[in-house]
CSV table of C-alpha atoms in Angstrom, one decimal:
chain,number,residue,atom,x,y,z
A,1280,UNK,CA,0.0,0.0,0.0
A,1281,UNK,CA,1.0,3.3,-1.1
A,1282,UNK,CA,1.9,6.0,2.0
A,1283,UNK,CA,-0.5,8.7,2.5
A,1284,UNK,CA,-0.5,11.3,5.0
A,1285,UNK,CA,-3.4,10.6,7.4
A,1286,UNK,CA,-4.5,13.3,10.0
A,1287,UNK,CA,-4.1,12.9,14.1
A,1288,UNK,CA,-7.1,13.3,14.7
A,1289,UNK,CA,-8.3,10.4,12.7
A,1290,UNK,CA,-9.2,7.2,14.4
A,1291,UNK,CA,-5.5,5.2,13.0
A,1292,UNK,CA,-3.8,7.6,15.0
A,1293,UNK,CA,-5.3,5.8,18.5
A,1294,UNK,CA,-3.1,3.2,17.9
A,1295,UNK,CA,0.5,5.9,18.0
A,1296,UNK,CA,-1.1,7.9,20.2
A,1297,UNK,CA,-3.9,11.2,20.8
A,1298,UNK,CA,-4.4,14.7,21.1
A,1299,UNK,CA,-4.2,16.6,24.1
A,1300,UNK,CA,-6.1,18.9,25.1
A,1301,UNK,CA,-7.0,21.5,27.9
A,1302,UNK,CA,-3.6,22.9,28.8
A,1303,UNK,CA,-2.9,26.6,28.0
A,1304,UNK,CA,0.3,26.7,25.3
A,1305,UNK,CA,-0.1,30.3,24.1
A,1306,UNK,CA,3.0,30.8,26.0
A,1307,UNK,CA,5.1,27.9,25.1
A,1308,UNK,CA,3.8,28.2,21.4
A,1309,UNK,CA,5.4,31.6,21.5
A,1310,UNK,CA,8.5,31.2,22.6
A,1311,UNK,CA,8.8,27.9,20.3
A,1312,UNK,CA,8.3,30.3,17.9
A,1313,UNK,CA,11.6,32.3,18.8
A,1314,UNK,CA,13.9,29.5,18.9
A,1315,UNK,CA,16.3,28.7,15.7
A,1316,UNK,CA,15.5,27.2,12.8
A,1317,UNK,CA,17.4,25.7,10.1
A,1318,UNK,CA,16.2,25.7,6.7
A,1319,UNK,CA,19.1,23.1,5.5
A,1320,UNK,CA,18.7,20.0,8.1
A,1321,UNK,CA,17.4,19.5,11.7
A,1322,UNK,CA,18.4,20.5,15.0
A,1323,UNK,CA,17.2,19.2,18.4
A,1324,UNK,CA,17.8,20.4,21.7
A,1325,UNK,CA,16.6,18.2,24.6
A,1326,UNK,CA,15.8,21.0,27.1
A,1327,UNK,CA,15.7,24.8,26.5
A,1328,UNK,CA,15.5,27.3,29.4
A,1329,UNK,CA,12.7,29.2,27.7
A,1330,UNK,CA,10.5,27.1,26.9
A,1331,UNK,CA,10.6,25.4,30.5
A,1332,UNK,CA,9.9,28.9,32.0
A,1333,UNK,CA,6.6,28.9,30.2
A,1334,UNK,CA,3.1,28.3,32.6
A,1335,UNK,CA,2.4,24.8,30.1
A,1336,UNK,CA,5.6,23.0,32.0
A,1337,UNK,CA,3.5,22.9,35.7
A,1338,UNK,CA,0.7,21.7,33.3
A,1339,UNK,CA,2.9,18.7,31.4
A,1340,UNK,CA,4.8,18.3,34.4
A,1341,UNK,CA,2.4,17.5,37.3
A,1342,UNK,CA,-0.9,16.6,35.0
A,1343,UNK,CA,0.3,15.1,32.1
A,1344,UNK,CA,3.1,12.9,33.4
A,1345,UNK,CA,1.8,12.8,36.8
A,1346,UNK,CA,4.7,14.7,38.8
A,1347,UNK,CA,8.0,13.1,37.3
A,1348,UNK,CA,10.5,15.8,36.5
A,1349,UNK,CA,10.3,16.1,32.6
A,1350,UNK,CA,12.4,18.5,30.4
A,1351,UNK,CA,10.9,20.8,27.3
A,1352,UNK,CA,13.1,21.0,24.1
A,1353,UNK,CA,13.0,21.1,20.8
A,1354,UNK,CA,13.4,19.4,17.1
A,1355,UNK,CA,13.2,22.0,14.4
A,1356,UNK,CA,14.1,22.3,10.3
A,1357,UNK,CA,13.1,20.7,7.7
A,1358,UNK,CA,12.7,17.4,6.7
A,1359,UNK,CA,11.4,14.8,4.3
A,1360,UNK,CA,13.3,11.7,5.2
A,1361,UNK,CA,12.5,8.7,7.5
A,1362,UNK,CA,16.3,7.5,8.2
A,1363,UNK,CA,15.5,6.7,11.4
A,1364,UNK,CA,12.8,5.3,14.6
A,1365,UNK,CA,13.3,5.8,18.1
A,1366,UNK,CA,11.4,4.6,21.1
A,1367,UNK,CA,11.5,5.6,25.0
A,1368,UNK,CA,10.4,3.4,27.8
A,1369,UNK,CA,7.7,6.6,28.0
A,1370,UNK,CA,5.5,9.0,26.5
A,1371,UNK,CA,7.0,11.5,24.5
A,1372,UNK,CA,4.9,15.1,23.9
A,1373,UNK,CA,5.5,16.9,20.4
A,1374,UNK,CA,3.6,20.5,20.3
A,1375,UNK,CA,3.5,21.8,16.8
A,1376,UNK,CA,4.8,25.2,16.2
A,1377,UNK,CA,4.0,24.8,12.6
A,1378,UNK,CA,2.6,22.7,10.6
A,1379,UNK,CA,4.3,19.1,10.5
A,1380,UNK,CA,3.9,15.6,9.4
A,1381,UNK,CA,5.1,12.8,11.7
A,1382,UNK,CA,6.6,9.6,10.6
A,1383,UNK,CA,5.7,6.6,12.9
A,1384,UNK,CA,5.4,2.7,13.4
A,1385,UNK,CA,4.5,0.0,16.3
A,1386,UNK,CA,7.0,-1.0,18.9
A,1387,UNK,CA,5.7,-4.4,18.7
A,1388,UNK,CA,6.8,-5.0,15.0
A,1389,UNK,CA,10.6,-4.6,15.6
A,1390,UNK,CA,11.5,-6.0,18.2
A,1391,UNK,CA,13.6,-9.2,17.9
A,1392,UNK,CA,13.6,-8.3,14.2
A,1393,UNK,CA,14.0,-5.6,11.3
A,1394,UNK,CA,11.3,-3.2,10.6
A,1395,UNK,CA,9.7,-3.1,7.1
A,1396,UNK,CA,9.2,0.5,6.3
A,1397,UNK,CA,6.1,-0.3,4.4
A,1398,UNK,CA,4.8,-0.4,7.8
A,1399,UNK,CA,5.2,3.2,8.7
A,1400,UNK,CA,2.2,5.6,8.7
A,1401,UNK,CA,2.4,9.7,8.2
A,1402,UNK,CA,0.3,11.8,9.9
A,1403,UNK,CA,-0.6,15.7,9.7
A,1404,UNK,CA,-0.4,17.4,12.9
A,1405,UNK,CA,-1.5,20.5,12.8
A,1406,UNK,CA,0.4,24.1,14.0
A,1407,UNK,CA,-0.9,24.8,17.7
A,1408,UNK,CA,-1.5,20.8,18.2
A,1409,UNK,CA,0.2,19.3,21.2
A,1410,UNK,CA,-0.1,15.1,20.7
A,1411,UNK,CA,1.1,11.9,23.0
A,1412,UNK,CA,3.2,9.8,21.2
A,1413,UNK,CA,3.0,6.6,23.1
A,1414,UNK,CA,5.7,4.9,24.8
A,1415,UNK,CA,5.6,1.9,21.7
A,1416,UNK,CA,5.4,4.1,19.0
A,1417,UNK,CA,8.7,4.0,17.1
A,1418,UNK,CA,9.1,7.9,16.0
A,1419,UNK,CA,12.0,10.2,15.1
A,1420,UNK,CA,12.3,14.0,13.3
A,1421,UNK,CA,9.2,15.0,11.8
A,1422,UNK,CA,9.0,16.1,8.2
A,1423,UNK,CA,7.7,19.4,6.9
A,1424,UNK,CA,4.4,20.0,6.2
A,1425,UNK,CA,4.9,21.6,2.9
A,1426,UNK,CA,7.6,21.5,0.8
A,1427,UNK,CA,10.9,23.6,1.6
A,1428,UNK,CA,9.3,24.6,4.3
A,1429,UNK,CA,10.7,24.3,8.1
A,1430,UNK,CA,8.5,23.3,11.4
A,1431,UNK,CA,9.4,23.8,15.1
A,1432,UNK,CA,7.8,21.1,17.3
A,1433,UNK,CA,8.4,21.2,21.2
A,1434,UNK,CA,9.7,17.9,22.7
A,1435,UNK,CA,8.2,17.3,26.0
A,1436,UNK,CA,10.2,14.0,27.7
A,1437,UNK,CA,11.1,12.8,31.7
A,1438,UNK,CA,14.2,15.1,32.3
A,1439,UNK,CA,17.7,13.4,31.3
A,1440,UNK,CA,16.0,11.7,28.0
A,1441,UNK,CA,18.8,12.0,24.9
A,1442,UNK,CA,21.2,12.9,26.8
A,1443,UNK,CA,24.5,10.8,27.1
A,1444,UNK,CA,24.2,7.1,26.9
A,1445,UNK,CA,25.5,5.2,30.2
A,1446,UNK,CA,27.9,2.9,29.6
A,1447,UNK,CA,26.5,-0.6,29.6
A,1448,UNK,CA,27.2,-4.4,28.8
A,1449,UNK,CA,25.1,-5.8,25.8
A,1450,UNK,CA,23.4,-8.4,27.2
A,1451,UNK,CA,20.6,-8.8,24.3
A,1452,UNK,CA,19.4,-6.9,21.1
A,1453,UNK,CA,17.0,-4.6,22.4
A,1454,UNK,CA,20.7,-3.3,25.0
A,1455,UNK,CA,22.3,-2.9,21.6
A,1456,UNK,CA,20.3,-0.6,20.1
A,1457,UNK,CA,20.6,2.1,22.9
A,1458,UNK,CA,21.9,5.6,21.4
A,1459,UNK,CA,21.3,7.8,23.9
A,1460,UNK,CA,19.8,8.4,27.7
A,1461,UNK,CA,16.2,6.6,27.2
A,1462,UNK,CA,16.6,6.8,23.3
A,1463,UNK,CA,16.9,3.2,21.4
A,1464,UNK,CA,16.9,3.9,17.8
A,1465,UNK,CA,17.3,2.0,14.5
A,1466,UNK,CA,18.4,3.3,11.7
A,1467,UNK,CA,18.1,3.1,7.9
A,1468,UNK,CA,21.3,1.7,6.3
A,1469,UNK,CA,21.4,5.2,4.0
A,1470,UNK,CA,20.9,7.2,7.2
A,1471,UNK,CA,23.7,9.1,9.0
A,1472,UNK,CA,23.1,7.8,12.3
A,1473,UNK,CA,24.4,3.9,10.4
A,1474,UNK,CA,27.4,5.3,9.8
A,1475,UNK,CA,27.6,6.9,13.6
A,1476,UNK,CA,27.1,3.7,15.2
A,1477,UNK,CA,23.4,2.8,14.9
A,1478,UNK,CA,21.9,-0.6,14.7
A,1479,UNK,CA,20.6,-0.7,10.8
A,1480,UNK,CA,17.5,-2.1,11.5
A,1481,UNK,CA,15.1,-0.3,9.2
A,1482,UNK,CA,14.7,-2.3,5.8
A,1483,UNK,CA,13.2,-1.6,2.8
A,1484,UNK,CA,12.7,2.3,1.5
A,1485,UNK,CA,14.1,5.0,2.9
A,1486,UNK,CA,10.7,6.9,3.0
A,1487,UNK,CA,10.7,10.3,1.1
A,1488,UNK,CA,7.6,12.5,1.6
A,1489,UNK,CA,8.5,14.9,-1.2
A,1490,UNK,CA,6.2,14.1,-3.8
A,1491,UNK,CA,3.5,13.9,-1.3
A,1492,UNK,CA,3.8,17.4,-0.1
């Protein structure tokens, strides 16, 4: 099946994740709005002081992830490639400064094994949109919305996520494939992140969203 570019709100989205809803973001929307942006790749920064000075962080923090001590970053540039998924052993909150589509897949279909990419879904998450993206949903940069042009999402994740990996023994696949601080990842073997020490586990096409936006 051909990819198309579903919306979040749509029922298949229940099974990545689902809106939320209720919290006040003006301010966190606006200072997204302040931070860099490239318009030749993608940056992310796991925390950054002003968006974690903004009212929403009491909100994410206390309500949303039940008190645990959670950071506020951001991933922002623009995009059209897959190259790579990434799971937590959490939730992970993107708000949508712009426009953006997001590339994901099921937890539960790569582990033990490769990942077909035929099995990822895109969806349209609109600017002003703050969604869960559930703890086995396999995720990683979002893509533009429109062609050339950037986003800025804010990453909401417990505090110390993608940070520096500890050092650890490899005692079974799922050990090898940690990247980061509560980041496993797998990458595409055309992806940069191979050629940095990922796990190539993606097979199949490296998904390009161009012609579809």
């Amino acid at each position: 099946m051909a990819l198309k570019i579903q919306k979040v709100t749509d029922p298949t989205f229940a099974v990545y994740g689902r809106v939320v809803e209720g919290y006040d973001m003006e301010a966190l929307l606006e200072a997204l709005g302040k931070t860099p942006v490239s318009m030749t790749g993608v940056d992310y920064v796991p925390g950054d002081a002003s968006l974690e000075a903004t009212p929403a962080v009491e909100d994410f923090k206390n309500n949303c992830y039940g008190g645990m001590p959670i950071q506020i970053g951001y991933c922002n540039g623009v995009n059209t490639r897959l190259n790579c998924l990434e799971y937590h052993r959490d939730s992970e909150i993107d708000v949508a400064g712009e426009d953006c589509i997001l590339l994901l897949a099921r937890q539960q279909d790569c582990m033990g094994r490769e990942l077909d990419t035929a099995k990822v879904e895109a969806f349209f998450c609109p600017k002003g949109t703050a969604v869960e993206l559930y703890a086995t949903t396999l995720h990683y940069a979002p893509c533009s919305a429109k062609l050339g042009e950037h986003f800025r999402v804010a990453i909401i994740l417990p505090k110390g996520t993608n940070y520096a990996k500890p050092e650890i023994t490899v005692k079974n696949g799922d050990d090898a494939r940690l990247f980061a601080a509560n980041k496993w990842l797998i990458a595409h073997a055309e992806a940069p992140e191979a050629q940095n020490g990922a796990v190539v586990g993606l097979i199949g096409e490296n998904i390009d969203i161009a012609e579809l936006i």
